[in-house]
Coordinates of C-alpha atoms in Angstrom, one line a residue:
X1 CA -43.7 -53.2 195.4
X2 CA -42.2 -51.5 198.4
X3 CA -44.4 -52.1 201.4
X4 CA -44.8 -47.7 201.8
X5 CA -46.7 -48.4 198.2
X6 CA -48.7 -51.2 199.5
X7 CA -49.8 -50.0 202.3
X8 CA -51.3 -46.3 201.2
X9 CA -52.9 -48.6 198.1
X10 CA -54.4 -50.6 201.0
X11 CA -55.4 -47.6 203.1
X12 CA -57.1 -45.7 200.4
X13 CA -58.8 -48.4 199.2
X14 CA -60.1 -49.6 202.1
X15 CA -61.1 -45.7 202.8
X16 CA -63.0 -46.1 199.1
X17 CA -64.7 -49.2 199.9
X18 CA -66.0 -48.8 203.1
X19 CA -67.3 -44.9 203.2
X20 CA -69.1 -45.3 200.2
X21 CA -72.0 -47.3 201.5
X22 CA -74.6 -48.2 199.0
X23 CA -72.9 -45.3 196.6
X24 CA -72.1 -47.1 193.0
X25 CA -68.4 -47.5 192.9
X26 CA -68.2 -45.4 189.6
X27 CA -70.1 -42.3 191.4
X28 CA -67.7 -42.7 194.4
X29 CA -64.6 -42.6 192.5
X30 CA -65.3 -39.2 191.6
X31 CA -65.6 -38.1 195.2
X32 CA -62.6 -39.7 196.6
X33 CA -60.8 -39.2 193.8
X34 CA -61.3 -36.2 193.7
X35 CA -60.4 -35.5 197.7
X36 CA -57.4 -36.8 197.4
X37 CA -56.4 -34.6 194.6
X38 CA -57.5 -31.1 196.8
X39 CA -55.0 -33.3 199.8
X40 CA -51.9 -33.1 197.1
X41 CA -53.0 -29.5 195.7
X42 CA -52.7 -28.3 199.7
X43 CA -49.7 -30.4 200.4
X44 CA -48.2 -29.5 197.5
X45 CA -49.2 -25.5 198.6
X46 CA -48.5 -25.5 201.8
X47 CA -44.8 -27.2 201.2
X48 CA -43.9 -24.4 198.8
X49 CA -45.0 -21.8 200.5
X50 CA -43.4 -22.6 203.9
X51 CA -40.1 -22.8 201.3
X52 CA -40.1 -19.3 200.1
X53 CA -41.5 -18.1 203.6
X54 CA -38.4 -19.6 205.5
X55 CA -35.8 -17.0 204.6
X56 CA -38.6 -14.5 206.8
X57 CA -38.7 -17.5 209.4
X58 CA -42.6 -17.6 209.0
X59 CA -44.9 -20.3 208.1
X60 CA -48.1 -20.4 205.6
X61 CA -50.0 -21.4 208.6
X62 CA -49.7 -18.6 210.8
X63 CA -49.7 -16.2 208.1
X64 CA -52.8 -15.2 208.1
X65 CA -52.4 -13.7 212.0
X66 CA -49.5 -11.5 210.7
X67 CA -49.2 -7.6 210.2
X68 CA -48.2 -8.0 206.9
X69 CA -50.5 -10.9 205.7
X70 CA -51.7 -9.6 202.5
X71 CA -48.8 -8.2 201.3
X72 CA -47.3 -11.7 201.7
X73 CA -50.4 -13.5 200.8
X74 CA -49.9 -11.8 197.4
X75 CA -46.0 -12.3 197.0
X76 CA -46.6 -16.2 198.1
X77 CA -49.7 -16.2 195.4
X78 CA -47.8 -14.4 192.4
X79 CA -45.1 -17.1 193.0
X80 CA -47.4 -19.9 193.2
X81 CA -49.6 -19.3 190.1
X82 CA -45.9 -19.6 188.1
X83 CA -44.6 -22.7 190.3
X84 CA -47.5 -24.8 190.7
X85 CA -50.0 -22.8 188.3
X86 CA -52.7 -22.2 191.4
X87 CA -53.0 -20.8 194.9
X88 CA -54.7 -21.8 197.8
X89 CA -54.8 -19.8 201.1
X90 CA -53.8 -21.1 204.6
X91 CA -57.4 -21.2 205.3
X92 CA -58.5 -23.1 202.2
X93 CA -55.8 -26.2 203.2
X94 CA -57.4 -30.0 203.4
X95 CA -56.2 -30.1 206.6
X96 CA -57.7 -26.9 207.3
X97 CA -61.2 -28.2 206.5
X98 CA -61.1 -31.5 207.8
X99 CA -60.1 -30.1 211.6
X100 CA -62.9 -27.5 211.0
X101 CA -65.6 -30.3 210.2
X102 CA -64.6 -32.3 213.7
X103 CA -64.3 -29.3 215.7
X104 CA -64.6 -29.7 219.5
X105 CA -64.8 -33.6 219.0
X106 CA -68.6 -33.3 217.2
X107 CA -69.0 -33.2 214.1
X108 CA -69.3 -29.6 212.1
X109 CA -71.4 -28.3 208.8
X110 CA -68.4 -27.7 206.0
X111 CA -70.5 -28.4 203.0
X112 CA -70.8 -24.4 202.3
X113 CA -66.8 -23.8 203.2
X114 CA -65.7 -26.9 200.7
X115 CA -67.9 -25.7 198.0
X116 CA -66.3 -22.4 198.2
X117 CA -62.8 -23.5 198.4
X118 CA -62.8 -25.9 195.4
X119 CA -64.3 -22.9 193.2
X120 CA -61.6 -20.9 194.6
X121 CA -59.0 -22.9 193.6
X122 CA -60.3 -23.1 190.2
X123 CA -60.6 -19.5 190.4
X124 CA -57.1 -18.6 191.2
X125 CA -56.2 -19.5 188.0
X126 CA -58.1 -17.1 185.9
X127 CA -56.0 -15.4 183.7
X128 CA -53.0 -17.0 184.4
X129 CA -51.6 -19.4 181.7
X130 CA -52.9 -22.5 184.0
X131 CA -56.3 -21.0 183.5
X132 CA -57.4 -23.9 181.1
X133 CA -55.5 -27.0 182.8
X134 CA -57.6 -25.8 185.9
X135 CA -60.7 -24.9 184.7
X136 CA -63.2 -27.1 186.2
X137 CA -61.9 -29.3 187.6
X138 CA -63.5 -30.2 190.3
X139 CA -66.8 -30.0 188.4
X140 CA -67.7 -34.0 189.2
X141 CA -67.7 -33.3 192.7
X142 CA -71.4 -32.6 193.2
X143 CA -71.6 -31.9 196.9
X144 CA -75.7 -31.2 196.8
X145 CA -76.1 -34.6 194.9
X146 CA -78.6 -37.0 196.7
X147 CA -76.2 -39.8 196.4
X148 CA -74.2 -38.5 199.3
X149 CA -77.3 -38.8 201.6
X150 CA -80.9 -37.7 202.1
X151 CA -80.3 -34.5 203.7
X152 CA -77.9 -32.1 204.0
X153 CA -76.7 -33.3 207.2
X154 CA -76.4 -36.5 206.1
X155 CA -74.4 -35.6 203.0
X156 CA -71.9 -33.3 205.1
X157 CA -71.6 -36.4 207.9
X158 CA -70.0 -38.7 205.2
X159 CA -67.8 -35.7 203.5
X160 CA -66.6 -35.3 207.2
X161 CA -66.0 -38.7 207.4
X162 CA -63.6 -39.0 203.9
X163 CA -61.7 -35.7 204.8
X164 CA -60.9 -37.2 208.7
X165 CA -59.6 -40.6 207.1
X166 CA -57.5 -38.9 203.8
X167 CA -56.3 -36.6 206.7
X168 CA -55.0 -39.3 208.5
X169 CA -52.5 -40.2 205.9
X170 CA -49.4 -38.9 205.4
X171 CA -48.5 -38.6 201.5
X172 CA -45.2 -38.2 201.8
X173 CA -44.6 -35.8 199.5
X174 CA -41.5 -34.0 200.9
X175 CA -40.0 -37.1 199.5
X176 CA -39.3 -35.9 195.4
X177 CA -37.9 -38.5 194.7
X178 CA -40.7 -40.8 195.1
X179 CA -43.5 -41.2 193.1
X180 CA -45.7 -43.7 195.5
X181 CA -49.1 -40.9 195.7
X182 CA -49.4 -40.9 191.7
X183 CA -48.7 -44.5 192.2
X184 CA -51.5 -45.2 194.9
X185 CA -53.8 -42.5 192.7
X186 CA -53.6 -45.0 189.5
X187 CA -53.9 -48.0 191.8
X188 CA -57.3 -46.5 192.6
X189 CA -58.1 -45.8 189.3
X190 CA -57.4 -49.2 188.2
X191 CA -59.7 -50.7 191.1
X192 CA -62.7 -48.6 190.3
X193 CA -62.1 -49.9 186.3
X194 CA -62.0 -53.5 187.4
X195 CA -65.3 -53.3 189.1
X196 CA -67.0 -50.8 186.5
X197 CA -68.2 -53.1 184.1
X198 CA -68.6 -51.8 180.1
X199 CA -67.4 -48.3 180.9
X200 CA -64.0 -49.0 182.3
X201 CA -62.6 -49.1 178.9
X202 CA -63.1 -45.7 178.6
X203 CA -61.1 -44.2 181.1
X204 CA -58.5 -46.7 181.8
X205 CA -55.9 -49.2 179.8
X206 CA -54.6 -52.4 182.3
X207 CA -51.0 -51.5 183.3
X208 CA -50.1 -54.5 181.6
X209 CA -50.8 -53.5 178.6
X210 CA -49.7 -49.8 178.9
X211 CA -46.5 -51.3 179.8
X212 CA -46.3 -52.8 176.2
X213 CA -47.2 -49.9 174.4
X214 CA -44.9 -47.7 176.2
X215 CA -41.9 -49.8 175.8
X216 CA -42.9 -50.6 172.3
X217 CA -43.0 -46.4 171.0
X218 CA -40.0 -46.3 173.1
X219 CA -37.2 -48.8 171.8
X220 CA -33.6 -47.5 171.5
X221 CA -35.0 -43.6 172.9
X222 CA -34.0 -42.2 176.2
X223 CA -35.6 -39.2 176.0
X224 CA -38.7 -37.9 173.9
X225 CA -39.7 -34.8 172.5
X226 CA -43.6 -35.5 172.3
X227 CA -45.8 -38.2 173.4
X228 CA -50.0 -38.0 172.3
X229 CA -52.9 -40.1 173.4
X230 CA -55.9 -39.4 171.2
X231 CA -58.1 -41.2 173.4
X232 CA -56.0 -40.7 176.6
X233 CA -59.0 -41.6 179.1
X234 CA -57.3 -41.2 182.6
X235 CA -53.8 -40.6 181.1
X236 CA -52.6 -43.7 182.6
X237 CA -50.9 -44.4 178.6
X238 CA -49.0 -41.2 178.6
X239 CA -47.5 -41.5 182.0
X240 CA -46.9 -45.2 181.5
X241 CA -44.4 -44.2 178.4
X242 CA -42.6 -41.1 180.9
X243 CA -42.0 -44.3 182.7
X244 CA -39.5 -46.0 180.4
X245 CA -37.9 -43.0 179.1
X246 CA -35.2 -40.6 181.3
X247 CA -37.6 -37.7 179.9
X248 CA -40.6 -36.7 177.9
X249 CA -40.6 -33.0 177.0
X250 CA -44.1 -32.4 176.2
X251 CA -47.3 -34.9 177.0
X252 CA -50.6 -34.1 174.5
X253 CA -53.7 -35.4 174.9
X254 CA -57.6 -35.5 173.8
X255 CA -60.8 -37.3 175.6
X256 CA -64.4 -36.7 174.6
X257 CA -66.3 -37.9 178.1
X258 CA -65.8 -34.9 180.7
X259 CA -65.0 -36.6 183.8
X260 CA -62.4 -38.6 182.4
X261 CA -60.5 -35.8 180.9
X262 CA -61.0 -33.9 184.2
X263 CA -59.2 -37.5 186.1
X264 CA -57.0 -37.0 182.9
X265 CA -55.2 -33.6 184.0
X266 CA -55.8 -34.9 187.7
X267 CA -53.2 -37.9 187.1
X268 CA -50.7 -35.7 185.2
X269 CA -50.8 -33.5 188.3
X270 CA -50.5 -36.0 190.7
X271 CA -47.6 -37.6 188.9
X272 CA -45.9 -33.9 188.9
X273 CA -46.1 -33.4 185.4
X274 CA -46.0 -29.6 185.6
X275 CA -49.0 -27.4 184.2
X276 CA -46.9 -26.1 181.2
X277 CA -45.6 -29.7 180.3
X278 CA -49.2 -31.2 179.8
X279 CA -51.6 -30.0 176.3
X280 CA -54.9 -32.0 177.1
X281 CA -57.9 -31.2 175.5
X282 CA -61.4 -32.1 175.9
X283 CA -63.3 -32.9 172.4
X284 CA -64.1 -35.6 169.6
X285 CA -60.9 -36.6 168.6
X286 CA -62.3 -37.8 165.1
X287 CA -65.4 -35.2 164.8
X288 CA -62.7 -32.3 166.1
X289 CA -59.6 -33.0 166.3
X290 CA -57.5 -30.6 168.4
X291 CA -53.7 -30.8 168.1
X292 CA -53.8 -29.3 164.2
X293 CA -50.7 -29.3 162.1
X294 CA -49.1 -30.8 165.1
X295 CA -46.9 -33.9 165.1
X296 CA -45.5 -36.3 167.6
X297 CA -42.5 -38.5 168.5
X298 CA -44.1 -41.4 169.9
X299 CA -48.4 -41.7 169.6
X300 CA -50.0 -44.7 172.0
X301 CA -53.7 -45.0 171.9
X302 CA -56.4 -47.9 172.9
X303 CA -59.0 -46.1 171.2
X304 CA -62.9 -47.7 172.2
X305 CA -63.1 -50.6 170.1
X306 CA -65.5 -50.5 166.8
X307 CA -66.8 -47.4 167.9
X308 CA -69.3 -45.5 165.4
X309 CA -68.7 -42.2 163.9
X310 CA -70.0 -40.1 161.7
X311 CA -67.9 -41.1 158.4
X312 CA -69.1 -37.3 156.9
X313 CA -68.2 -37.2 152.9
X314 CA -66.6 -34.1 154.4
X315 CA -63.6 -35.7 155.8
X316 CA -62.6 -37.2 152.4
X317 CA -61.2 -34.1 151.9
X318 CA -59.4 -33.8 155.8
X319 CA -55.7 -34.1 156.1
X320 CA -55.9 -37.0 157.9
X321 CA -58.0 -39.0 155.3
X322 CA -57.5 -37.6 151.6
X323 CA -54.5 -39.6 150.9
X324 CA -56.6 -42.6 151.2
X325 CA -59.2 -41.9 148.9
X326 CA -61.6 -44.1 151.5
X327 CA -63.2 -43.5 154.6
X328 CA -63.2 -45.9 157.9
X329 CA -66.8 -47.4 157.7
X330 CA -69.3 -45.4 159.9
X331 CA -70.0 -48.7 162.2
X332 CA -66.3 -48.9 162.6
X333 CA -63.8 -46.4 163.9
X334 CA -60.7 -48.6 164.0
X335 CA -59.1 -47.4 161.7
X336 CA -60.0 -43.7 161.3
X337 CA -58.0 -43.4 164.7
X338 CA -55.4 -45.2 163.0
X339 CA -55.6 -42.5 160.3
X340 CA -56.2 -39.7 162.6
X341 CA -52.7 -41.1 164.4
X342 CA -50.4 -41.6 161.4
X343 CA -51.7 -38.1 160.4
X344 CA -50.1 -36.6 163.5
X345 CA -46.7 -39.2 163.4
X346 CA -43.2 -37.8 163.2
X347 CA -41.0 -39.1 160.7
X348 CA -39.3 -40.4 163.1
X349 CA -41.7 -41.5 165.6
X350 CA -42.9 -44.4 166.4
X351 CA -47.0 -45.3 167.0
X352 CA -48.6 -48.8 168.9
X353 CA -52.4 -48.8 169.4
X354 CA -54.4 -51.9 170.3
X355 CA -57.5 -52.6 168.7
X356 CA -60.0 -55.4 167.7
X357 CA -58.6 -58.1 165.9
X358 CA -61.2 -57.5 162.9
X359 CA -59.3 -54.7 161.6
X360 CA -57.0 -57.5 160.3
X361 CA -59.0 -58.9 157.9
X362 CA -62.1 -57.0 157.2
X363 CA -62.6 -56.3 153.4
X364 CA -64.2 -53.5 151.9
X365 CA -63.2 -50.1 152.7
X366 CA -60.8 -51.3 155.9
X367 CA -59.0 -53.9 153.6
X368 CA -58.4 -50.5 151.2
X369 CA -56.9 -48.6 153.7
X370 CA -55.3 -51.7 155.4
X371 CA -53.0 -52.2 151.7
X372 CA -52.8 -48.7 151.4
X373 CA -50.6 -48.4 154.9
X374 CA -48.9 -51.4 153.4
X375 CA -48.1 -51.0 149.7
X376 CA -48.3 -47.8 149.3
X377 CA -46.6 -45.9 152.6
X378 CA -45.1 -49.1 153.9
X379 CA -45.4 -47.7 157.5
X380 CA -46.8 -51.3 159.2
X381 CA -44.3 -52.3 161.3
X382 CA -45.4 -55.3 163.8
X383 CA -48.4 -57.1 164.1
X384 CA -49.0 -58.4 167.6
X385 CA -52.0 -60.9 168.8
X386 CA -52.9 -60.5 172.7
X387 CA -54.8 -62.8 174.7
X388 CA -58.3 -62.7 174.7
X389 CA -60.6 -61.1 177.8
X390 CA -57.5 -59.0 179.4
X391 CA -59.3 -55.6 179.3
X392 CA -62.3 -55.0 181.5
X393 CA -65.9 -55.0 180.4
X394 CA -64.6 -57.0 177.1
X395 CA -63.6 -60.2 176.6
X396 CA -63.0 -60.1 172.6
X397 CA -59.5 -60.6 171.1
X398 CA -57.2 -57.6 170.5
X399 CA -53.9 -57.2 169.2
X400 CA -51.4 -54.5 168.7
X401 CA -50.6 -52.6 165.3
X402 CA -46.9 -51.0 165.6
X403 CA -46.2 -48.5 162.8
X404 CA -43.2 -46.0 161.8
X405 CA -42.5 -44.5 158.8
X406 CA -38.8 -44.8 158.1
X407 CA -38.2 -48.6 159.1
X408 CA -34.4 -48.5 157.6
X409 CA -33.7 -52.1 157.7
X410 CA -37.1 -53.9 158.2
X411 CA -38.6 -51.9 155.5
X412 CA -39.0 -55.0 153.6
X413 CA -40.5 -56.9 156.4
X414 CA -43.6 -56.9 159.0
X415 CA -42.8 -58.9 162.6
X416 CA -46.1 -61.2 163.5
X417 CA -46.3 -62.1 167.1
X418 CA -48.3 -64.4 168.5
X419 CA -49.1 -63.8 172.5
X420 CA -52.6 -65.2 172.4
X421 CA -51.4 -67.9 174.7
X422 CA -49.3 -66.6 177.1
X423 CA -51.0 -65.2 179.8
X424 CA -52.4 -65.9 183.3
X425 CA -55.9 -66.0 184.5
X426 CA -56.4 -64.0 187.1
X427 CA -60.4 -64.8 189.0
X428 CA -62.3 -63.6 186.0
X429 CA -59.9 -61.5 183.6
X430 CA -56.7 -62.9 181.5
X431 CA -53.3 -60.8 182.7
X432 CA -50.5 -60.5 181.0
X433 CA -47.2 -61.7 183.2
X434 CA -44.0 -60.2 183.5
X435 CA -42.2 -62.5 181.4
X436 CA -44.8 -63.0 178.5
X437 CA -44.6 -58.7 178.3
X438 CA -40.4 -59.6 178.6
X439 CA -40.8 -62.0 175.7
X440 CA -42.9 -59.9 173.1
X441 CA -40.4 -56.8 174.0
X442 CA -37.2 -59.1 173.5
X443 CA -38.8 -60.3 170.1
X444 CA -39.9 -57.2 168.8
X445 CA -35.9 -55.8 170.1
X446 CA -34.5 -58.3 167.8
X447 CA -36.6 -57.7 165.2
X448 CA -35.7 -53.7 165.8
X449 CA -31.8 -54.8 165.4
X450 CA -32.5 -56.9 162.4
X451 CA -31.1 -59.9 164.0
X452 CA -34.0 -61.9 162.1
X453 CA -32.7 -65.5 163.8
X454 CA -33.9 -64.3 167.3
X455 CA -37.6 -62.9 166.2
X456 CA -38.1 -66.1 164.3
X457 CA -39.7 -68.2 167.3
X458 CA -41.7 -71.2 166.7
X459 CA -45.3 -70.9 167.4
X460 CA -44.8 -67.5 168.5
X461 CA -43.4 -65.4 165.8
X462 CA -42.6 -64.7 161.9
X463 CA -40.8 -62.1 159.8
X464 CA -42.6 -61.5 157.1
X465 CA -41.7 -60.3 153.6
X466 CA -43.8 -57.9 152.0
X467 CA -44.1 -60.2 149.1
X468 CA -46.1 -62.8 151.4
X469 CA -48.0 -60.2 152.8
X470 CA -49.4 -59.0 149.4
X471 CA -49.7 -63.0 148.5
X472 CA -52.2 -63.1 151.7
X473 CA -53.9 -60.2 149.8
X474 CA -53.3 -57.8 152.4
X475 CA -54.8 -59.8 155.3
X476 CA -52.9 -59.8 158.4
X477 CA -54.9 -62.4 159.7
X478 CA -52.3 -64.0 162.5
X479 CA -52.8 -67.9 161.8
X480 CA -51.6 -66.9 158.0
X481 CA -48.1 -66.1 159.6
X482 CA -47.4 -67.8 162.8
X483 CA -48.7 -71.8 163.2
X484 CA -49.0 -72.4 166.8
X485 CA -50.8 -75.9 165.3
X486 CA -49.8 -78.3 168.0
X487 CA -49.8 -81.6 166.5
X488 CA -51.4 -84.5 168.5
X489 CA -49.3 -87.4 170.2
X490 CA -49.7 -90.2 167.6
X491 CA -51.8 -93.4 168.6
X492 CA -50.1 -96.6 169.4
X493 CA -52.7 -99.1 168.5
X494 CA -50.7 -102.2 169.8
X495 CA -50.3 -100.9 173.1
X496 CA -53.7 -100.1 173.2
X497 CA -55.1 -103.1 172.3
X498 CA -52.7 -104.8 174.3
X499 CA -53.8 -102.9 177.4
X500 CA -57.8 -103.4 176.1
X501 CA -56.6 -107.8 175.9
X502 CA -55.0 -107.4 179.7
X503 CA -58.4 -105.5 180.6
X504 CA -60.9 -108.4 179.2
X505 CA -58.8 -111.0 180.9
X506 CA -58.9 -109.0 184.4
X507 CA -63.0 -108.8 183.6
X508 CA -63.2 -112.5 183.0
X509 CA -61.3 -113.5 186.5
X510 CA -63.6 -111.0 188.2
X511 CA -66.7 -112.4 186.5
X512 CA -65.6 -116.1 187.6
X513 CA -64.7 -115.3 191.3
X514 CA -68.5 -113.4 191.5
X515 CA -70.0 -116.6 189.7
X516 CA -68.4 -118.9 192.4
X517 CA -69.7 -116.7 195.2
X518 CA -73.1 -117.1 193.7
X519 CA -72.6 -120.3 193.4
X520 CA -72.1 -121.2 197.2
X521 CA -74.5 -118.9 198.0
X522 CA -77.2 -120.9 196.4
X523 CA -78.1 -117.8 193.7
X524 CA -78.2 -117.1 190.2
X525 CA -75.4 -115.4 189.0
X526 CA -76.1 -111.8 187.8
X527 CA -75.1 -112.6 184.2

């Protein structure tokens, strides 16, 4: 981690932590979040205006005091809405608003002005193409809630007091080539998660195992025409896989909870994703799915684990489903998503989605669909155990299902991996470490080159042929594959009664030598 990284990690954290008061965490992340994304939209505005303002050797902040303001005001906004997909004027810049609210060293009312500004932003974007990316966005930041302070005063004080510090810092982002702002923004986002409890899993995946996932849909591509997340909570998953790839033409997403898809298009933003690259959408992926007729290169998902839905004899006849002749069990989503992500799979494509490790082995109408991915399409491609309690607010055991459907030469096989053991424990959580994510990616690479030797590791992975999959009737249950049995060190009885002899003759001499003490002291000896 360069130290630059490190150290705006450590100063917006440490902004986070100790403005919020007695604010819950999960309500606070919203607000600063949320100001640090209107500090990059300014940035971001201000930078590219003073670019195409240079050739008339003005600036964008002392526009507005020219002759000619509006005509360039409109010229700079016309270009903006195309380049960046909004507009913000010189008077509506973060820096703009933080001076204003410590004005003459005391401190000013901006509530009213910051309301006004955010909408406007929004609002610059009507009718433009970036309309819906936009469109409210900044609807979690509720500057009359109570939970900024009793009274209006004391909700603008601690406003005041987030814009000064985020003012402060210098996000480098003349620098293109550097990425350390998204970087610092999914730090944050990561923080809040670890200390949310139950509802982190909904808006974030651990980098760990984004990282696996990524590289996983990514073996042997350099660049990708498509990558989905139909449960893409923050986006950390899609921007995770633009990571290991030179580039990713198109990024597609759906989340059902508001926020998260509103810190969803936030994160693409912040990571420069441009407006037109990103296709988000805000809906029940399973109850309404929104990317129709649409299919992907590479699909990632950790979709909430055994989550209900509504299993509606209606969907027996949905694209998604009707080859199946079964529905995913109304108490159990698992593997409708894996359905609903097959469905939208390109032939070529590749899809990795963690889930519980019950979808394994439960019978019934999961065990139907389970054979029906195996025998029938032949599309399961890698089976992959993780250690238990690495995601926050669960500590059950997951695992990872890989599937394509053209597998060329492992068409007759399934790789099992075994990682339930190699991990470190980090305080409370199980992490996975550099090397165990090295060792699962090297195996699986093997197994992708067909060099079957190298993914054969003892107590740690099997190639399997269909033939014993169908034996195990279908159940992917890992222990059926890999043995990680460690035998015990076997007894030696002689040494041990030897020792047990040499200890009885030690007890004896120390019994005699008491005895003689007792002796001369005149006392019964204690036995």
């Amino acid at each position: 981690m360069t130290e630059q990284k490190q150290q705006l990690e450590t100063q917006l954290w440490n902004i986070a932590n100790t403005l919020r008061g007695k604010m819950d965490a999960d309500d606070f992340r919203d607000y600063i979040l949320g100001f640090i994304f209107y500090k990059y939209l300014s940035r971001k505005m201000e930078l590219y205006a003073n670019e195409i303002l240079e050739p008339d050797n003005l600036t964008f902040e002392a526009l507005e005091n020219h002759a000619q303001a509006d005509e360039y005001l409109d010229a700079v906004k016309g270009a903006a809405l195309d380049k960046l997909g909004y507009f913000l004027k010189p008077s509506e810049l973060f820096s703009e608003l933080a001076k204003r609210g410590n004005s003459g060293g005391k401190e000013q009312f901006i509530l009213g002005d910051l309301g006004k500004v955010l909408t406007s932003i929004e609002q610059s974007t009507m009718g433009s193409e970036s309309e819906e990316d936009f469109g409210n966005l900044f609807e979690d930041l509720d500057l009359t809630s109570s939970k900024l302070g009793k009274s209006e005063n004391d909700k603008n004080g601690l406003i005041v007091k987030v814009l000064s510090h985020l003012d402060l810092i210098d996000f480098d982002l003349e620098n293109t080539e550097s990425d350390v702002l998204g970087d610092a923004y999914e730090y944050l986002i990561g923080k809040f998660a670890s200390g949310a409890g139950k509802t982190a899993g909904e808006f974030y995946t651990p980098q760990q195992v984004s990282s696996v996932l990524a590289q996983l849909v990514t073996v042997g591509k350099e660049k990708l025409r498509s990558v989905y997340d139909p449960t893409c909570g923050s986006g950390s998953l899609l921007l995770r896989v633009a990571k290991e790839v030179k580039e990713v033409v198109g990024f597609y997403g759906q989340e059902m909870n508001p926020t998260t898809y509103n810190l969803c298009r936030m994160n693409m933003i912040m990571h420069d994703v441009h407006y037109k690259k990103f296709d988000i959408k805000n809906e029940d992926t399973l109850e309404r799915p929104q990317h129709l007729d649409q299919t992907f290169e590479a699909i990632v998902a950790n979709p909430p684990f055994s989550a209900k839905w509504s299993a509606s004899p209606l969907f027996i006849s949905d694209d998604r489903f009707s080859n199946y002749g079964k529905l995913a069990p109304s108490s159990k989503a698992d593997f409708a998503f894996v359905q609903h992500m097959v469905h939208h799979l390109d032939d070529n494509g590749t899809m990795a989605v963690v889930l519980p490790h019950g979808v394994l082995f439960r019978g019934a109408a999961e065990g139907h669909i389970r054979k029906y991915l195996i025998k029938d399409c032949n599309y399961l491609d890698a089976v992959i155990g993780l250690p238990a309690n690495i995601f926050y607010g669960t500590n059950i055991p997951t695992c990872i299902l890989v599937l394509r459907k053209k597998r060329d030469s492992q068409s007759e096989k399934v790789l099992f991996i075994d990682a339930s053991q190699h991990f470190e424990k980090v305080k409370t959580q199980n992490m996975l470490r550099a090397e165990d994510i090295d060792k699962i990616i090297t195996t699986y690479g093997a197994y992708r080159n067909s060099e079957w030797e190298e993914a054969e590791i003892e107590k740690y992975s099997h190639v399997a042929a269909l033939e014993e999959i169908a034996e195990n009737d279908y159940n992917l249950n890992i222990p059926r594959y890999v043995d990680t049995f460690e035998e015990e060190e076997p007894v030696d009885l002689a040494a041990v009664s030897k020792e047990l002899k040499e200890m009885a003759g030690d007890l004896a001499k120390t019994d005699a030598s008491i005895a003689a003490y007792c002796k001369e002291l005149g006392i019964e000896p204690p036995f």
